[in-house]
Short mmCIF file of C-alpha atoms in Angstrom, two decimals:
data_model
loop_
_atom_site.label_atom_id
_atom_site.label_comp_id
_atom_site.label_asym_id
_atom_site.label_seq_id
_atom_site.Cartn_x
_atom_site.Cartn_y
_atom_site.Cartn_z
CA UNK A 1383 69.36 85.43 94.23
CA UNK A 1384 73.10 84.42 94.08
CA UNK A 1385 74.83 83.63 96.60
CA UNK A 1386 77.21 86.75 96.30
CA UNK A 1387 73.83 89.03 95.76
CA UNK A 1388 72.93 87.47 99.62
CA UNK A 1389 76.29 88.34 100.79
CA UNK A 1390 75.86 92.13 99.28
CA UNK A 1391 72.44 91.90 100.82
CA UNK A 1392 73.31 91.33 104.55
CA UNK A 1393 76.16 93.48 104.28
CA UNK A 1394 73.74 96.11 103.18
CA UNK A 1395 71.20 95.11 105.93
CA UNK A 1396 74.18 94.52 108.68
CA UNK A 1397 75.43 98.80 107.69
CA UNK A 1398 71.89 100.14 107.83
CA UNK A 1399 70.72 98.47 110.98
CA UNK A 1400 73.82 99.04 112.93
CA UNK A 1401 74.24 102.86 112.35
CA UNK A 1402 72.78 105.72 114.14
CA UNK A 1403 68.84 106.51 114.02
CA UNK A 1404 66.00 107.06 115.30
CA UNK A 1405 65.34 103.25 116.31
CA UNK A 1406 69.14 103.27 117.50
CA UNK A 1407 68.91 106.24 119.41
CA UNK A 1408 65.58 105.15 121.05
CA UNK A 1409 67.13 101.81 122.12
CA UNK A 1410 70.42 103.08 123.45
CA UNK A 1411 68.48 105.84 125.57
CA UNK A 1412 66.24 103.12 126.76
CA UNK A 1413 68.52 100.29 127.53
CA UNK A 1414 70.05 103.33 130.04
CA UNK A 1415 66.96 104.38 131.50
CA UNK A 1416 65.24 100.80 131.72
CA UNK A 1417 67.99 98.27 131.26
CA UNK A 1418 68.14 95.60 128.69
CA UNK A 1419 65.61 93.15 129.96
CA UNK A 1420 62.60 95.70 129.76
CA UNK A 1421 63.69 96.93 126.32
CA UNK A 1422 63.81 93.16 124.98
CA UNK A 1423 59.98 94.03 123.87
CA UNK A 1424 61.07 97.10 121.93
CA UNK A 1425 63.80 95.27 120.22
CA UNK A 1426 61.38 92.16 119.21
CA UNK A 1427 58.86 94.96 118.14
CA UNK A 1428 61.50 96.80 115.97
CA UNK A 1429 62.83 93.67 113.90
CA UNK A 1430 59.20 92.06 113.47
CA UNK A 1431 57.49 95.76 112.38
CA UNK A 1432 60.27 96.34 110.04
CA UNK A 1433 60.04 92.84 108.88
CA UNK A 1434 56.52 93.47 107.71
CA UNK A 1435 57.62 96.93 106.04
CA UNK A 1436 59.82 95.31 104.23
CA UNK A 1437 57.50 92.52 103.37
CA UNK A 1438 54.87 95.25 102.54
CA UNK A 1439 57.38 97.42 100.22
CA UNK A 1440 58.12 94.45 98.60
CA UNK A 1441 54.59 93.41 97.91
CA UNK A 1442 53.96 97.32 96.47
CA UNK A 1443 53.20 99.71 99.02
CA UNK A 1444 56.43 101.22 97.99
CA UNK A 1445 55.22 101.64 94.84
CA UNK A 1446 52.31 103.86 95.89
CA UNK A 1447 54.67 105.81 98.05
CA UNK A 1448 56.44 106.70 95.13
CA UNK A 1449 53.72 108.11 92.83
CA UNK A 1450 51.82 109.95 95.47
CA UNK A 1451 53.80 112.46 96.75
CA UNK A 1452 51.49 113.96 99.03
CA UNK A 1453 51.55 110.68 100.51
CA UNK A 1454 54.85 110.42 101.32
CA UNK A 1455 54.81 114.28 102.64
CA UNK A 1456 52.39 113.22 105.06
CA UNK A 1457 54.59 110.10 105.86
CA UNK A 1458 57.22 112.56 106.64
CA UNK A 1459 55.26 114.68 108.35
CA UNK A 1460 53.72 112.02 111.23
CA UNK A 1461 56.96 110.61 111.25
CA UNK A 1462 59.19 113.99 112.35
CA UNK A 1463 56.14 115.12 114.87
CA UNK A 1464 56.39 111.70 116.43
CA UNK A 1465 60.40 112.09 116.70
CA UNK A 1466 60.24 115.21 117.96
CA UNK A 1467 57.13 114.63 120.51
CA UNK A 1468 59.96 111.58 121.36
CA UNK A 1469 62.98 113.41 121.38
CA UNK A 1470 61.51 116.26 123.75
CA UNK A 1471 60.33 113.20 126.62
CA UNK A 1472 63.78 111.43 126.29
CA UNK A 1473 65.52 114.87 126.90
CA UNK A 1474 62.98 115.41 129.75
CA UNK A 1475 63.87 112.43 131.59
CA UNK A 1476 65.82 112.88 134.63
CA UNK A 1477 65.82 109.53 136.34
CA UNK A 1478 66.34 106.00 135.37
CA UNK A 1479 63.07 103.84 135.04
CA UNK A 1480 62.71 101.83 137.66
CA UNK A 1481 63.00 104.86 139.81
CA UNK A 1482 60.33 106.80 137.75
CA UNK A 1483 56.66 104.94 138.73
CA UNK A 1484 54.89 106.11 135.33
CA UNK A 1485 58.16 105.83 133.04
CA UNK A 1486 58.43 102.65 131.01
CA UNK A 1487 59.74 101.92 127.62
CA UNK A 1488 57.84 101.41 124.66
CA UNK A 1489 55.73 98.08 124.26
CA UNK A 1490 56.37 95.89 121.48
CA UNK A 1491 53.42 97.25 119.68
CA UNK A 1492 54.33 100.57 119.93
CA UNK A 1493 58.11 99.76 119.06
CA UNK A 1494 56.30 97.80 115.79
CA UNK A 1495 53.80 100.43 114.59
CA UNK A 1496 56.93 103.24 115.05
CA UNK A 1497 58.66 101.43 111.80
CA UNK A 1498 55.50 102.79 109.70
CA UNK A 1499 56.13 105.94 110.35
CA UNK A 1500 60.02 105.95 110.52
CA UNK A 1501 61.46 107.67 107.75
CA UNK A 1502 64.70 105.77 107.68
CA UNK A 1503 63.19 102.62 108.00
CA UNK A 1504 61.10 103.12 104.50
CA UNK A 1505 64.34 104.47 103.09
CA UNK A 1506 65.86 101.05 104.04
CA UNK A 1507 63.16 99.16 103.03
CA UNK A 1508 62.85 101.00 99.79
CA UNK A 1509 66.60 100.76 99.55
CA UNK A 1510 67.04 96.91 100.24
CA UNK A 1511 64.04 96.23 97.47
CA UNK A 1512 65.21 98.09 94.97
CA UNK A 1513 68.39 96.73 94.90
CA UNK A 1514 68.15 93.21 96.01
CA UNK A 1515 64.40 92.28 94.20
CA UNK A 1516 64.22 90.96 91.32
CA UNK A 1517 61.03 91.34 89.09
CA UNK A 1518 60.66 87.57 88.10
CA UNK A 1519 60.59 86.55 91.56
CA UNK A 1520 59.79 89.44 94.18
CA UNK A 1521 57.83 86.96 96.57
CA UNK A 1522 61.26 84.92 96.97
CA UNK A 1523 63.17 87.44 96.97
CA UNK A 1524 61.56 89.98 99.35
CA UNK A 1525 61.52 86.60 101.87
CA UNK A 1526 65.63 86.80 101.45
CA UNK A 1527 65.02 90.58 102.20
CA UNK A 1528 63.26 89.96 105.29
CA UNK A 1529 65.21 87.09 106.66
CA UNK A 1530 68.40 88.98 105.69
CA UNK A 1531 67.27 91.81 108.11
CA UNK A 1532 65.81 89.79 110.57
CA UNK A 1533 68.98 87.36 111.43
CA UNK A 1534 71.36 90.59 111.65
CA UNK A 1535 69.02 93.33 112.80
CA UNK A 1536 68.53 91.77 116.00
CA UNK A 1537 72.10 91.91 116.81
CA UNK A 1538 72.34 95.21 115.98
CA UNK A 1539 69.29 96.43 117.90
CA UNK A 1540 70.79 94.47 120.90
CA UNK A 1541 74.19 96.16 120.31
CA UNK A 1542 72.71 98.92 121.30
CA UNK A 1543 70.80 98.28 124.03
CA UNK A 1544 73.76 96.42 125.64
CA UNK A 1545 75.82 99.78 125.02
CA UNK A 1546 73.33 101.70 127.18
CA UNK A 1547 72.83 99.44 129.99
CA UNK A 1548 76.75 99.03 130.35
CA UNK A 1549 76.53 103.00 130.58
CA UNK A 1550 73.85 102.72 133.07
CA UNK A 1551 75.56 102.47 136.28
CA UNK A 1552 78.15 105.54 134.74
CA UNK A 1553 74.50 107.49 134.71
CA UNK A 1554 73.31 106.56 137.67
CA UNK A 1555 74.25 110.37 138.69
CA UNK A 1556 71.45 112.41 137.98
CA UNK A 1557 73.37 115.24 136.53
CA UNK A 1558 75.15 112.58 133.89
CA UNK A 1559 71.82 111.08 132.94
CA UNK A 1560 70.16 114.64 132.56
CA UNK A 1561 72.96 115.77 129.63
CA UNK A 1562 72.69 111.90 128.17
CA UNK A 1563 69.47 112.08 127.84
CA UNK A 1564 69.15 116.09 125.97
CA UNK A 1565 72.17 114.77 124.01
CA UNK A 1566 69.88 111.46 123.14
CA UNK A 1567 66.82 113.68 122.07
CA UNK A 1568 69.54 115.73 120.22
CA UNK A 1569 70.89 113.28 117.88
CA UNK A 1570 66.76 111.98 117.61
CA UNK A 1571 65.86 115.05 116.11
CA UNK A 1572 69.47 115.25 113.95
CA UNK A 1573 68.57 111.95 112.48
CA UNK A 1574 65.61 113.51 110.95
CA UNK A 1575 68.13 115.56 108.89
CA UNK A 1576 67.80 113.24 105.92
CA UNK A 1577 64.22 113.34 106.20
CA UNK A 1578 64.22 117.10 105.00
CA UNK A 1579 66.12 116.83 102.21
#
């Protein structure tokens, strides 16, 4: 890969991870609710689970995807129940998370295991290895991939989180944090918009 390919690459990786969905509207909504020191586990579970998508679309799982439709439907499928089943606790919430005994936000396993089953994040992946693999050396290349996601994705996942615990203490009223948190699980189930197409 040259080195104005890795430039185009991070650039790429740096626009895709710092834009709305559903990971960035998870991570926002949780960094209000829980702060940013107990979503640190949701952020390391995001960047290492999509590092192994990407790893795993550029190894061929893509591939398979691709010419099994029914597949991918039922991708889709898991995917938008899980965002919705999300989307409708996040709008349900109604007080931060260290007042709420049983609330918590998500482990890092959880937070890892979502990126299968994220629709954007396999458009991403798919995206980033179609465009930046090369055929005589995918192994190399889907390394670059990975580390090229991996060194900017965790700003951009902390970005986020920062932005809602600097909101936090603006929430603290219950009435604010009630119409964050529907407006949260609103723009969840928008980002499944592309999904449908």
């Amino acid at each position: 890969m040259t080195s104005e390919m890795l430039i185009a690459l991070t650039l790429f990786a740096f626009s895709t991870s710092i834009t709305p969905g559903p990971n960035n509207m998870m991570l926002l909504a949780s960094g209000v609710n829980f702060g940013f020191r107990r979503t640190v586990p949701h952020i390391l579970g995001i960047e290492l689970g999509f590092g192994a998508l990407i790893l795993a679309v550029g190894l061929g799982v893509g591939t398979i995807l691709s010419t099994e439709p029914r597949l991918y439907l039922a991708l889709k499928v898991v995917g938008g129940g899980y965002l919705l089943w999300m989307a409708w606790h996040i709008a349900m919430t109604r007080q931060m998370g260290e007042a709420a005994g049983e609330a918590r936000p998500f482990s890092f396993v959880q937070a890892a295991l979502f990126q299968f089953v994220n629709p954007k994040a396999w458009v991403m992946a798919a995206g980033a290895v179609a465009a930046y693999q090369s055929p005589n050396s995918y192994i190399r290349d889907s390394a670059l991939i990975f580390l090229a996601f991996m060194s900017v994705g965790i700003f951009c996942t902390a970005a986020w989180v920062g932005f809602g615990s600097v909101l936090k203490g603006w929430l603290s009223d219950p009435v604010r944090l009630k119409w964050f948190n529907i407006t949260m699980a609103v723009l969840l189930v928008a980002s499944l918009w592309p999904m449908l197409k």
